[in-house]
PDB file of C-alpha atoms in Angstrom:
ATOM      1  CA  MET A   1      98.641  99.341 107.543  1.00  0.00           C
ATOM      2  CA  SER A   2     100.035  98.024 104.503  1.00  0.00           C
ATOM      3  CA  PHE A   3     101.919 100.231 102.316  1.00  0.00           C
ATOM      4  CA  HIS A   4     103.497  99.450  99.117  1.00  0.00           C
ATOM      5  CA  GLU A   5     106.472 101.893  98.353  1.00  0.00           C
ATOM      6  CA  VAL A   6     105.573 102.428  94.689  1.00  0.00           C
ATOM      7  CA  ARG A   7     104.339 105.949  93.484  1.00  0.00           C
ATOM      8  CA  PHE A   8     101.181 106.355  91.427  1.00  0.00           C
ATOM      9  CA  PRO A   9     102.123 106.950  87.594  1.00  0.00           C
ATOM     10  CA  ALA A  10     103.143 110.726  87.840  1.00  0.00           C
ATOM     11  CA  ASN A  11     102.028 111.360  84.297  1.00  0.00           C
ATOM     12  CA  LEU A  12      98.405 110.336  85.259  1.00  0.00           C
ATOM     13  CA  SER A  13      98.236 112.113  88.694  1.00  0.00           C
ATOM     14  CA  PHE A  14      99.125 115.246  86.526  1.00  0.00           C
ATOM     15  CA  GLY A  15      95.954 117.236  85.808  1.00  0.00           C
ATOM     16  CA  SER A  16      94.278 115.459  88.556  1.00  0.00           C
ATOM     17  CA  VAL A  17      92.358 117.711  90.826  1.00  0.00           C
ATOM     18  CA  GLY A  18      92.636 117.618  94.766  1.00  0.00           C
ATOM     19  CA  GLY A  19      93.933 119.414  97.938  1.00  0.00           C
ATOM     20  CA  PRO A  20      93.837 119.514 101.599  1.00  0.00           C
ATOM     21  CA  GLU A  21      90.688 118.800 103.804  1.00  0.00           C
ATOM     22  CA  ARG A  22      90.216 119.865 107.348  1.00  0.00           C
ATOM     23  CA  ARG A  23      87.674 118.667 109.747  1.00  0.00           C
ATOM     24  CA  THR A  24      86.030 121.430 112.119  1.00  0.00           C
ATOM     25  CA  GLU A  25      83.217 121.009 114.203  1.00  0.00           C
ATOM     26  CA  VAL A  26      81.203 124.056 114.622  1.00  0.00           C
ATOM     27  CA  VAL A  27      78.573 124.615 117.306  1.00  0.00           C
ATOM     28  CA  THR A  28      76.206 127.838 116.980  1.00  0.00           C
ATOM     29  CA  LEU A  29      75.128 129.286 120.476  1.00  0.00           C
ATOM     30  CA  ALA A  30      72.213 130.930 121.548  1.00  0.00           C
ATOM     31  CA  ASN A  31      73.412 134.123 121.075  1.00  0.00           C
ATOM     32  CA  GLY A  32      74.624 133.677 117.485  1.00  0.00           C
ATOM     33  CA  PHE A  33      78.373 133.412 118.453  1.00  0.00           C
ATOM     34  CA  GLU A  34      80.207 130.177 117.427  1.00  0.00           C
ATOM     35  CA  GLU A  35      82.529 127.842 119.088  1.00  0.00           C
ATOM     36  CA  ARG A  36      84.942 126.051 116.776  1.00  0.00           C
ATOM     37  CA  ASN A  37      87.127 122.996 117.189  1.00  0.00           C
ATOM     38  CA  SER A  38      89.097 120.798 115.148  1.00  0.00           C
ATOM     39  CA  PRO A  39      89.709 117.133 116.245  1.00  0.00           C
ATOM     40  CA  TRP A  40      92.480 116.709 113.593  1.00  0.00           C
ATOM     41  CA  GLU A  41      95.804 118.181 114.223  1.00  0.00           C
ATOM     42  CA  HIS A  42      96.921 117.605 110.680  1.00  0.00           C
ATOM     43  CA  SER A  43      95.015 117.800 107.169  1.00  0.00           C
ATOM     44  CA  ARG A  44      94.098 115.068 105.097  1.00  0.00           C
ATOM     45  CA  ARG A  45      94.350 115.385 101.349  1.00  0.00           C
ATOM     46  CA  ARG A  46      91.796 113.838  98.841  1.00  0.00           C
ATOM     47  CA  TYR A  47      92.321 113.640  94.931  1.00  0.00           C
ATOM     48  CA  ASP A  48      90.533 112.280  91.828  1.00  0.00           C
ATOM     49  CA  ALA A  49      93.029 110.050  89.952  1.00  0.00           C
ATOM     50  CA  GLY A  50      90.411 109.592  87.034  1.00  0.00           C
ATOM     51  CA  ILE A  51      90.916 113.279  85.561  1.00  0.00           C
ATOM     52  CA  GLY A  52      94.389 112.425  84.632  1.00  0.00           C
ATOM     53  CA  MET A  53      93.219 109.730  82.339  1.00  0.00           C
ATOM     54  CA  ARG A  54      93.940 110.922  78.626  1.00  0.00           C
ATOM     55  CA  SER A  55      93.708 107.539  76.536  1.00  0.00           C
ATOM     56  CA  LEU A  56      92.558 104.120  76.787  1.00  0.00           C
ATOM     57  CA  ASP A  57      96.215 103.074  77.617  1.00  0.00           C
ATOM     58  CA  ASP A  58      96.202 105.266  80.726  1.00  0.00           C
ATOM     59  CA  VAL A  59      93.084 103.545  81.710  1.00  0.00           C
ATOM     60  CA  GLU A  60      94.772 100.275  81.170  1.00  0.00           C
ATOM     61  CA  THR A  61      97.576 101.513  83.470  1.00  0.00           C
ATOM     62  CA  LEU A  62      95.239 102.418  86.179  1.00  0.00           C
ATOM     63  CA  ILE A  63      93.462  99.170  86.221  1.00  0.00           C
ATOM     64  CA  SER A  64      96.847  97.422  86.595  1.00  0.00           C
ATOM     65  CA  PHE A  65      97.772  99.606  89.376  1.00  0.00           C
ATOM     66  CA  PHE A  66      94.389  99.344  91.097  1.00  0.00           C
ATOM     67  CA  GLU A  67      94.365  95.541  90.758  1.00  0.00           C
ATOM     68  CA  ALA A  68      98.020  95.295  92.180  1.00  0.00           C
ATOM     69  CA  ARG A  69      97.132  97.381  95.265  1.00  0.00           C
ATOM     70  CA  ARG A  70      93.942  94.963  95.613  1.00  0.00           C
ATOM     71  CA  GLY A  71      91.500  98.273  95.874  1.00  0.00           C
ATOM     72  CA  GLN A  72      91.518  99.873  99.075  1.00  0.00           C
ATOM     73  CA  LEU A  73      93.854  97.157 100.601  1.00  0.00           C
ATOM     74  CA  HIS A  74      97.375  98.775 100.043  1.00  0.00           C
ATOM     75  CA  GLY A  75      98.374 102.273 100.218  1.00  0.00           C
ATOM     76  CA  PHE A  76     100.801 103.961  97.889  1.00  0.00           C
ATOM     77  CA  ARG A  77     102.710 107.036  97.040  1.00  0.00           C
ATOM     78  CA  TRP A  78     101.015 109.784  95.239  1.00  0.00           C
ATOM     79  CA  LYS A  79     102.545 112.815  93.416  1.00  0.00           C
ATOM     80  CA  ASP A  80     100.533 116.153  94.265  1.00  0.00           C
ATOM     81  CA  TRP A  81     101.855 118.348  91.348  1.00  0.00           C
ATOM     82  CA  SER A  82     100.449 121.325  93.143  1.00  0.00           C
ATOM     83  CA  ASP A  83     102.672 120.660  96.206  1.00  0.00           C
ATOM     84  CA  TYR A  84     105.475 118.335  96.164  1.00  0.00           C
ATOM     85  CA  LYS A  85     108.575 120.624  97.073  1.00  0.00           C
ATOM     86  CA  SER A  86     110.081 121.676 100.105  1.00  0.00           C
ATOM     87  CA  GLY A  87     110.129 125.303  98.596  1.00  0.00           C
ATOM     88  CA  LEU A  88     108.599 127.248  95.914  1.00  0.00           C
ATOM     89  CA  PRO A  89     107.105 125.109  93.050  1.00  0.00           C
ATOM     90  CA  SER A  90     109.192 127.259  90.346  1.00  0.00           C
ATOM     91  CA  GLN A  91     112.381 126.567  92.483  1.00  0.00           C
ATOM     92  CA  PRO A  92     114.587 123.380  92.611  1.00  0.00           C
ATOM     93  CA  PRO A  93     114.899 122.396  96.521  1.00  0.00           C
ATOM     94  CA  ALA A  94     117.748 123.682  98.475  1.00  0.00           C
ATOM     95  CA  TYR A  95     119.120 122.560 101.821  1.00  0.00           C
ATOM     96  CA  THR A  96     118.020 125.654 103.416  1.00  0.00           C
ATOM     97  CA  ASP A  97     114.125 125.731 102.536  1.00  0.00           C
ATOM     98  CA  GLN A  98     112.823 124.549 105.821  1.00  0.00           C
ATOM     99  CA  ILE A  99     114.067 124.865 109.501  1.00  0.00           C
ATOM    100  CA  ILE A 100     113.068 121.207 110.651  1.00  0.00           C
ATOM    101  CA  ALA A 101     114.687 121.483 114.208  1.00  0.00           C
ATOM    102  CA  TRP A 102     117.181 123.200 116.384  1.00  0.00           C
ATOM    103  CA  GLY A 103     119.810 120.849 117.954  1.00  0.00           C
ATOM    104  CA  ASP A 104     119.956 120.167 121.831  1.00  0.00           C
ATOM    105  CA  GLY A 105     123.346 118.464 121.917  1.00  0.00           C
ATOM    106  CA  ASN A 106     121.614 115.039 122.330  1.00  0.00           C
ATOM    107  CA  THR A 107     118.970 114.382 119.668  1.00  0.00           C
ATOM    108  CA  THR A 108     120.280 112.770 116.523  1.00  0.00           C
ATOM    109  CA  GLU A 109     116.879 111.858 114.852  1.00  0.00           C
ATOM    110  CA  PHE A 110     114.577 114.592 113.550  1.00  0.00           C
ATOM    111  CA  GLN A 111     111.265 114.553 111.386  1.00  0.00           C
ATOM    112  CA  LEU A 112     111.025 116.106 107.922  1.00  0.00           C
ATOM    113  CA  THR A 113     108.546 118.585 107.976  1.00  0.00           C
ATOM    114  CA  LYS A 114     107.089 121.579 105.735  1.00  0.00           C
ATOM    115  CA  THR A 115     105.835 124.605 107.098  1.00  0.00           C
ATOM    116  CA  TYR A 116     103.053 126.540 105.771  1.00  0.00           C
ATOM    117  CA  ARG A 117     102.985 130.604 106.781  1.00  0.00           C
ATOM    118  CA  SER A 118     100.305 133.064 106.617  1.00  0.00           C
ATOM    119  CA  GLY A 119     100.895 136.315 108.563  1.00  0.00           C
ATOM    120  CA  ALA A 120     101.556 135.479 112.117  1.00  0.00           C
ATOM    121  CA  ASN A 121     100.184 131.788 111.933  1.00  0.00           C
ATOM    122  CA  SER A 122     102.127 128.733 110.740  1.00  0.00           C
ATOM    123  CA  TYR A 123     101.447 125.033 110.422  1.00  0.00           C
ATOM    124  CA  ALA A 124     104.030 122.298 110.280  1.00  0.00           C
ATOM    125  CA  ARG A 125     103.215 119.189 108.158  1.00  0.00           C
ATOM    126  CA  PRO A 126     105.225 115.993 108.638  1.00  0.00           C
ATOM    127  CA  ILE A 127     106.861 114.779 105.790  1.00  0.00           C
ATOM    128  CA  ARG A 128     106.664 110.765 105.798  1.00  0.00           C
ATOM    129  CA  LYS A 129     107.444 109.878 102.201  1.00  0.00           C
ATOM    130  CA  PRO A 130     110.561 111.984 100.852  1.00  0.00           C
ATOM    131  CA  VAL A 131     111.627 111.173  97.289  1.00  0.00           C
ATOM    132  CA  ALA A 132     115.045 109.343  97.378  1.00  0.00           C
ATOM    133  CA  GLY A 133     117.919 111.360  95.758  1.00  0.00           C
ATOM    134  CA  THR A 134     116.099 114.598  96.641  1.00  0.00           C
ATOM    135  CA  VAL A 135     116.753 115.333 100.410  1.00  0.00           C
ATOM    136  CA  MET A 136     119.440 117.884 101.375  1.00  0.00           C
ATOM    137  CA  VAL A 137     120.248 118.812 104.829  1.00  0.00           C
ATOM    138  CA  GLY A 138     122.197 121.754 106.218  1.00  0.00           C
ATOM    139  CA  LEU A 139     123.399 122.625 109.775  1.00  0.00           C
ATOM    140  CA  LYS A 140     123.970 125.988 110.814  1.00  0.00           C
ATOM    141  CA  GLY A 141     123.837 127.261 107.414  1.00  0.00           C
ATOM    142  CA  ASP A 142     126.203 124.927 105.677  1.00  0.00           C
ATOM    143  CA  PRO A 143     125.298 121.781 103.568  1.00  0.00           C
ATOM    144  CA  LEU A 144     125.874 118.136 104.938  1.00  0.00           C
ATOM    145  CA  THR A 145     126.707 115.019 102.880  1.00  0.00           C
ATOM    146  CA  GLU A 146     124.071 112.129 102.815  1.00  0.00           C
ATOM    147  CA  GLY A 147     125.930 108.817 104.054  1.00  0.00           C
ATOM    148  CA  THR A 148     128.746 110.870 105.855  1.00  0.00           C
ATOM    149  CA  ASP A 149     126.882 113.199 108.096  1.00  0.00           C
ATOM    150  CA  PHE A 150     123.465 112.051 107.996  1.00  0.00           C
ATOM    151  CA  THR A 151     120.987 109.175 106.483  1.00  0.00           C
ATOM    152  CA  VAL A 152     117.558 109.508 105.368  1.00  0.00           C
ATOM    153  CA  ASP A 153     114.561 106.961 105.775  1.00  0.00           C
ATOM    154  CA  HIS A 154     112.590 107.526 102.768  1.00  0.00           C
ATOM    155  CA  ASP A 155     109.706 105.338 104.138  1.00  0.00           C
ATOM    156  CA  THR A 156     109.343 107.602 107.361  1.00  0.00           C
ATOM    157  CA  GLY A 157     111.053 110.994 106.408  1.00  0.00           C
ATOM    158  CA  LEU A 158     113.360 110.441 109.447  1.00  0.00           C
ATOM    159  CA  VAL A 159     116.862 112.075 109.002  1.00  0.00           C
ATOM    160  CA  THR A 160     119.623 110.807 111.374  1.00  0.00           C
ATOM    161  CA  PHE A 161     122.593 112.543 112.295  1.00  0.00           C
ATOM    162  CA  VAL A 162     125.670 110.630 112.870  1.00  0.00           C
ATOM    163  CA  THR A 163     126.725 113.287 115.455  1.00  0.00           C
ATOM    164  CA  ALA A 164     124.049 115.352 117.430  1.00  0.00           C
ATOM    165  CA  PRO A 165     123.821 118.746 116.354  1.00  0.00           C
ATOM    166  CA  GLU A 166     124.911 121.252 119.352  1.00  0.00           C
ATOM    167  CA  THR A 167     122.354 123.129 121.265  1.00  0.00           C
ATOM    168  CA  GLY A 168     120.834 125.824 119.473  1.00  0.00           C
ATOM    169  CA  ALA A 169     122.232 124.715 116.065  1.00  0.00           C
ATOM    170  CA  GLU A 170     119.746 125.090 113.200  1.00  0.00           C
ATOM    171  CA  VAL A 171     119.014 122.118 111.125  1.00  0.00           C
ATOM    172  CA  THR A 172     117.534 122.923 107.811  1.00  0.00           C
ATOM    173  CA  ALA A 173     116.354 120.618 104.719  1.00  0.00           C
ATOM    174  CA  GLY A 174     115.207 120.682 101.070  1.00  0.00           C
ATOM    175  CA  TYR A 175     113.347 118.014  99.483  1.00  0.00           C
ATOM    176  CA  GLU A 176     110.733 116.544  96.821  1.00  0.00           C
ATOM    177  CA  PHE A 177     107.995 114.420  98.612  1.00  0.00           C
ATOM    178  CA  ASP A 178     104.901 112.201  98.033  1.00  0.00           C
ATOM    179  CA  VAL A 179     101.852 111.859  99.785  1.00  0.00           C
ATOM    180  CA  PRO A 180     100.782 108.564 101.397  1.00  0.00           C
ATOM    181  CA  VAL A 181      97.393 107.551 100.078  1.00  0.00           C
ATOM    182  CA  ARG A 182      95.257 104.790  99.039  1.00  0.00           C
ATOM    183  CA  PHE A 183      92.108 104.290  96.830  1.00  0.00           C
ATOM    184  CA  ASP A 184      88.728 105.332  98.402  1.00  0.00           C
ATOM    185  CA  THR A 185      86.816 103.032  96.618  1.00  0.00           C
ATOM    186  CA  ASP A 186      86.996  99.235  95.768  1.00  0.00           C
ATOM    187  CA  ARG A 187      85.781  99.596  92.243  1.00  0.00           C
ATOM    188  CA  VAL A 188      86.607 101.554  89.087  1.00  0.00           C
ATOM    189  CA  HIS A 189      83.757 101.993  86.534  1.00  0.00           C
ATOM    190  CA  THR A 190      85.107 102.587  82.930  1.00  0.00           C
ATOM    191  CA  SER A 191      83.461 102.660  79.696  1.00  0.00           C
ATOM    192  CA  VAL A 192      85.338 102.767  76.259  1.00  0.00           C
ATOM    193  CA  ALA A 193      82.412 104.438  74.502  1.00  0.00           C
ATOM    194  CA  SER A 194      82.021 107.404  77.022  1.00  0.00           C
ATOM    195  CA  PHE A 195      85.919 107.720  77.463  1.00  0.00           C
ATOM    196  CA  GLN A 196      86.533 108.181  73.939  1.00  0.00           C
ATOM    197  CA  ALA A 197      83.697 110.616  74.032  1.00  0.00           C
ATOM    198  CA  GLY A 198      85.523 112.659  76.827  1.00  0.00           C
ATOM    199  CA  ASP A 199      84.442 111.044  80.007  1.00  0.00           C
ATOM    200  CA  ALA A 200      87.040 109.903  82.399  1.00  0.00           C
ATOM    201  CA  PRO A 201      86.364 107.541  85.287  1.00  0.00           C
ATOM    202  CA  ASN A 202      86.028 108.744  88.781  1.00  0.00           C
ATOM    203  CA  VAL A 203      88.830 107.164  91.102  1.00  0.00           C
ATOM    204  CA  PRO A 204      88.763 108.882  94.604  1.00  0.00           C
ATOM    205  CA  VAL A 205      92.062 108.816  96.309  1.00  0.00           C
ATOM    206  CA  VAL A 206      92.730 109.744  99.795  1.00  0.00           C
ATOM    207  CA  GLU A 207      95.595 110.447 102.314  1.00  0.00           C
ATOM    208  CA  VAL A 208      96.425 108.039 105.022  1.00  0.00           C
ATOM    209  CA  ARG A 209      98.303 108.321 108.206  1.00  0.00           C
ATOM    210  CA  VAL A 210     101.583 106.339 108.315  1.00  0.00           C
TER     211      VAL A 210
END
């Protein structure tokens, strides 16, 4: 899949609506009980980029971005303002935010993840598009130095250690991240008259697997 490592203008995604989507297959049995199954391991997010348009200049920016991506052809980065940090939205990222792995003495490469918890249940989401300059990594409770102790591939979310963490060592990370998406349409409808009256174009955006 062709992917452009460029972010949709963050000021235009601010105010957009959207969030995670799950696919669940539900079968109702003859006795009224249900059997439920999901073919998706990971959720998929959808957004409406049109909601963030506030002026005709914004529309021009949207059209330029849309044309440069050739519609649905090329993916791009999207800032989900409701979920773009490793920790609480009100706090800056910290290297202790997420436990991403435990050392085994051999593995040097680890995927950034964000874990969502509710009660005894949790879901670990792979983070493929961290924001450059925001990734912090810790080992056994101590902060590490990027470039000296580890490197980060900002296109994949892989953290590579210079030396493999010892067995049982807790590997933690904090970061900001984007969502890999594409436009979910090959056309954008705009109307100058209706937009000035308060209407915004509908521009669906959908998360892609990378």
